[in-house]
Structure formats: structure tokens, C-alpha cells
Tab-separated table of C-alpha atoms in Angstrom:
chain	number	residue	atom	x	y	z
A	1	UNK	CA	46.981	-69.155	-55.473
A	2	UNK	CA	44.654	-71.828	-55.819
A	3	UNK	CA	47.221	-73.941	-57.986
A	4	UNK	CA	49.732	-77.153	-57.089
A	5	UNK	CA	52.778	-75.537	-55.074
A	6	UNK	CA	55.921	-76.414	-56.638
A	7	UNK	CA	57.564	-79.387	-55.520
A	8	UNK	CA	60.825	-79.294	-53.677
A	9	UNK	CA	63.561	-80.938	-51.725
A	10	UNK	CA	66.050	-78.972	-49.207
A	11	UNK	CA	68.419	-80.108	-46.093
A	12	UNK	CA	66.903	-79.858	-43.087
A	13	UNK	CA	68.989	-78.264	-40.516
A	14	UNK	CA	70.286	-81.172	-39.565
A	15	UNK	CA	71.353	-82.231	-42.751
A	16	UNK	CA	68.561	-84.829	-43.908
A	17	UNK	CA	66.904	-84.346	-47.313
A	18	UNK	CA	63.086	-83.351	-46.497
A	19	UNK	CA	60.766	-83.360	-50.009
A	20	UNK	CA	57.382	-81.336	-50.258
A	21	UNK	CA	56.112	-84.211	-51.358
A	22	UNK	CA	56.292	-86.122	-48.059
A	23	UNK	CA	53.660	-84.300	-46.130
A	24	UNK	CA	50.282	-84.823	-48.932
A	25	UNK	CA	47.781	-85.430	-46.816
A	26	UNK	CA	48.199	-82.824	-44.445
A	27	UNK	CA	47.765	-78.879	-43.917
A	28	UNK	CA	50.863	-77.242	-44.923
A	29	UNK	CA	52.378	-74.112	-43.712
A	30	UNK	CA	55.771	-72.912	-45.940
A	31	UNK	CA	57.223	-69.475	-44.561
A	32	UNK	CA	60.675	-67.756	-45.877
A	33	UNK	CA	62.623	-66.205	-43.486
A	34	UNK	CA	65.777	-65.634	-42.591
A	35	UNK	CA	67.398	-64.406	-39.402
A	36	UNK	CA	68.597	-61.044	-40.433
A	37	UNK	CA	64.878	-60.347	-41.064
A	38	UNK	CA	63.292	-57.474	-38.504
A	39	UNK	CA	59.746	-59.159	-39.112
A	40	UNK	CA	60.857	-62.833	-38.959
A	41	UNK	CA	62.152	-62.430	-35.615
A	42	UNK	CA	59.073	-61.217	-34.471
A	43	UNK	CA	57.224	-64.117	-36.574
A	44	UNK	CA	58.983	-66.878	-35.298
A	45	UNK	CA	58.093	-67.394	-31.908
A	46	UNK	CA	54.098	-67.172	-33.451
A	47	UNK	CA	55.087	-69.463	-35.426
A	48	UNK	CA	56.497	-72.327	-33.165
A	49	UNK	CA	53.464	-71.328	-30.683
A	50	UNK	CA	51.297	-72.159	-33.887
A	51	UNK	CA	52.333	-75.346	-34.193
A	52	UNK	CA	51.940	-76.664	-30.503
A	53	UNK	CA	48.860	-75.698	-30.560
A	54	UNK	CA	48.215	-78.453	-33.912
A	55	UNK	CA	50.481	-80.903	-32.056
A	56	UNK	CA	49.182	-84.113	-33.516
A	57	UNK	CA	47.143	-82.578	-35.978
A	58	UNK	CA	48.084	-82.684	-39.835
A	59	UNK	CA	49.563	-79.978	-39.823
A	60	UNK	CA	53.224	-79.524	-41.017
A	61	UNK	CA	55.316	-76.124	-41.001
A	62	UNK	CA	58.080	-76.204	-43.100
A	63	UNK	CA	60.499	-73.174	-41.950
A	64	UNK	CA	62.836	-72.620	-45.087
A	65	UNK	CA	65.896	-69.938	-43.927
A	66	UNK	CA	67.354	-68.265	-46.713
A	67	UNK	CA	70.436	-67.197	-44.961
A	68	UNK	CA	73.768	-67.657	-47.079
A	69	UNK	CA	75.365	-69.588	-44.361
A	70	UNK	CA	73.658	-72.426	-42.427
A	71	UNK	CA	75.735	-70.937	-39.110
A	72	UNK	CA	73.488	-67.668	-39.058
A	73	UNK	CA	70.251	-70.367	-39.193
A	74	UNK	CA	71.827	-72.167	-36.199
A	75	UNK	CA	72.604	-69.058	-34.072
A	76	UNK	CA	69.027	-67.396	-34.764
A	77	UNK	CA	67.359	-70.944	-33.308
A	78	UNK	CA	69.660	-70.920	-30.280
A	79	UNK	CA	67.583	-68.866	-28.815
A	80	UNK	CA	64.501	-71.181	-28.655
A	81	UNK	CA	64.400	-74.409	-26.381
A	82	UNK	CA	61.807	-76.626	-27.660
A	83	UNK	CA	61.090	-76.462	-31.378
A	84	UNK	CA	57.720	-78.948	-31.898
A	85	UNK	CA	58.363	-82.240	-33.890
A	86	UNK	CA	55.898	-80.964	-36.822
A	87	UNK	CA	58.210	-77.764	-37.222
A	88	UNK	CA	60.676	-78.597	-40.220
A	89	UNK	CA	63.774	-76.409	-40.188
A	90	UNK	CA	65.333	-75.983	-44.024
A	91	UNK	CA	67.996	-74.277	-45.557
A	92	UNK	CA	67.513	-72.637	-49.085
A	93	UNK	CA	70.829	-70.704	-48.845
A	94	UNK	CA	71.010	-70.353	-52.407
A	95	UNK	CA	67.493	-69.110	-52.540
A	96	UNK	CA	66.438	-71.181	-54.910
A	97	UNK	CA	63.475	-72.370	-53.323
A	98	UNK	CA	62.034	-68.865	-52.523
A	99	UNK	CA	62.595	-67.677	-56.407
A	100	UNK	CA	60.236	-70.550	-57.487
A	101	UNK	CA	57.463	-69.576	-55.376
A	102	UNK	CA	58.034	-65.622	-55.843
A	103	UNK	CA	58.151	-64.546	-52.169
A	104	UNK	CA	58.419	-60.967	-52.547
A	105	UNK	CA	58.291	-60.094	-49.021
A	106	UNK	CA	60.606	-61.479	-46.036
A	107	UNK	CA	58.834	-63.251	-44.103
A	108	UNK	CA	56.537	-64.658	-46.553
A	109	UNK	CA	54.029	-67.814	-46.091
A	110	UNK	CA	52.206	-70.220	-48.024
A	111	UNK	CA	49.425	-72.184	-46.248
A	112	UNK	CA	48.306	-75.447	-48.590
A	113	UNK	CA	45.623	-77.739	-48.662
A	114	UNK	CA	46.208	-81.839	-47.689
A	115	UNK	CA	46.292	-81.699	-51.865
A	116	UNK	CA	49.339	-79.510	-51.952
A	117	UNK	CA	47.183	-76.698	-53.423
A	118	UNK	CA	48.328	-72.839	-52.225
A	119	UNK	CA	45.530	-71.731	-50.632
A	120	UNK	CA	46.467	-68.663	-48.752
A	121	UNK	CA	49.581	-66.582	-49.170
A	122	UNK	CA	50.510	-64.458	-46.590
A	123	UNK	CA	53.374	-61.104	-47.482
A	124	UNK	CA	55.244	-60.000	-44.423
A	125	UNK	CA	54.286	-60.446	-40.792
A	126	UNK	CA	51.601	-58.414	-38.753
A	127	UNK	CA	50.741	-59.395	-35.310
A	128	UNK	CA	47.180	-60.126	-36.644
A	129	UNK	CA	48.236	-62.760	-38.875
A	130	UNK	CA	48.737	-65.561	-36.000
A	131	UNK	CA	44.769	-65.286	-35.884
A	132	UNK	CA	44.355	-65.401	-39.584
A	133	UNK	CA	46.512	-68.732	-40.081
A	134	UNK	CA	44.445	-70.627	-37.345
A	135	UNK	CA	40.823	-69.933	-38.799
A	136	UNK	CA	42.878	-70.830	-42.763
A	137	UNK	CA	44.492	-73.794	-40.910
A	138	UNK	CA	41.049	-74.787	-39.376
A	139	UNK	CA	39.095	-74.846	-42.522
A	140	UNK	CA	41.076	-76.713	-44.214
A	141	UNK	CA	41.723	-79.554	-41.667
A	142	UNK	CA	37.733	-80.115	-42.064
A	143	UNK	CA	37.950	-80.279	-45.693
């Protein structure tokens, strides 16, 4: 915590190259998951209700899967109509993303400053955290 997060570049979901590096400037949200995950299922419905409320805001999540296969990604999201703009689906199915930043836990997020600087990092999903990432979130949008 409280150093640069490592750069990166994965495919989004839809097969476009998306870099870390693209969103300085704004609040950043990373989270691991992957659909097999207990937890992330219950995590990712928080998290796309996260980001509508910051519609518009600079705030980016970048939602990195670390299934094997891309087809498990695409099933999971099937069940979820609208998926905000700001809400960037990757696939790390090689996990080498994850292993770089040493998420221990599935889910696990990373919340960065507009510097790219880990700020918080959150291990696992309780249904307190949704509360949590807004008043992180917040403070760092004024800074």
C-alpha cells in the first residue's frame, strides 16, 4: 500500500487492449474475481451499483476475471443487463495480472489514487465493504 500499482495491459472482454495507464487522473477501483467465486457473485452486483452511482465521476473500475476460459467470464455477465460505461471488463486468464499484485483472497480489490498510488486494499467481500469503498472513493476524488 501506499506505493505506484504495477502497470498493466489485458483484453477487455471484448477483445480491445485496455492499459492501467490510461485512466491517471482518476480514482481507480481494480478487483479480481472470477465467476466460480462464492464471494464474487455476491460482490458483483455492489460493484456495478458502485459505479452508477460515480457515473461521470473519475472514477474507473477495472473488473479483471481470472477464469481460464473467457466463455465462463461471458456466461457469469449474462446475467446482468446494463453494465455502466466506467465498468472495464478484463480477462487475466493466465493470472498473470493477479500474481503481480499478490491478491491472496478471491475477490480481492485495490482502490488507487488519480496518481496510480494503492491506497486501500480490500481481501474478500463482506457486505460492509460497499460502504467502505464510497467514503475511500470520496476522499480521494477531493484530493
Amino acid at each position: 500500500m501506499n506505493q505506484s500499482a504495477p502497470p498493466f495491459t489485458l483484453m477487455d472482454i471484448n477483445g480491445r487492449a485496455v492499459s492501467l495507464s490510461s485512466f491517471k487522473g482518476k480514482v481507480v477501483f481494480i478487483d479480481f474475481w472470477a465467476s466460480w467465486c462464492p464471494p464474487c457473485k455476491v460482490e458483483f452486483p455492489e460493484l456495478i451499483r458502485l459505479m452508477e452511482r460515480y457515473n461521470g465521476e473519475d472514477v474507473a473500475l477495472l473488473a479483471v476475471n481470472v477464469d481460464q476460459k473467457r466463455s465462463h467470464a461471458v456466461d457469469f455477465l449474462k446475467k446482468f443487463s446494463v453494465i455502466p460505461a466506467s465498468f472495464h471488463l478484463l480477462l487475466d486468464g493466465e493470472s498473470q495480472v493477479i500474481k503481480i499484485y499478490n491478491a491472496s483472497a478471491m475477490p480481492t480489490s485495490f482502490i488507487l489514487d488519480k496518481n496510480g498510488v494503492v491506497r486501500h486494499i480490500h481481501f474478500g467481500y463482506r457486505e460492509t465493504d460497499r460502504k467502505k469503498w464510497i467514503e475511500e472513493i470520496d476522499t480521494l476524488l477531493k484530493q
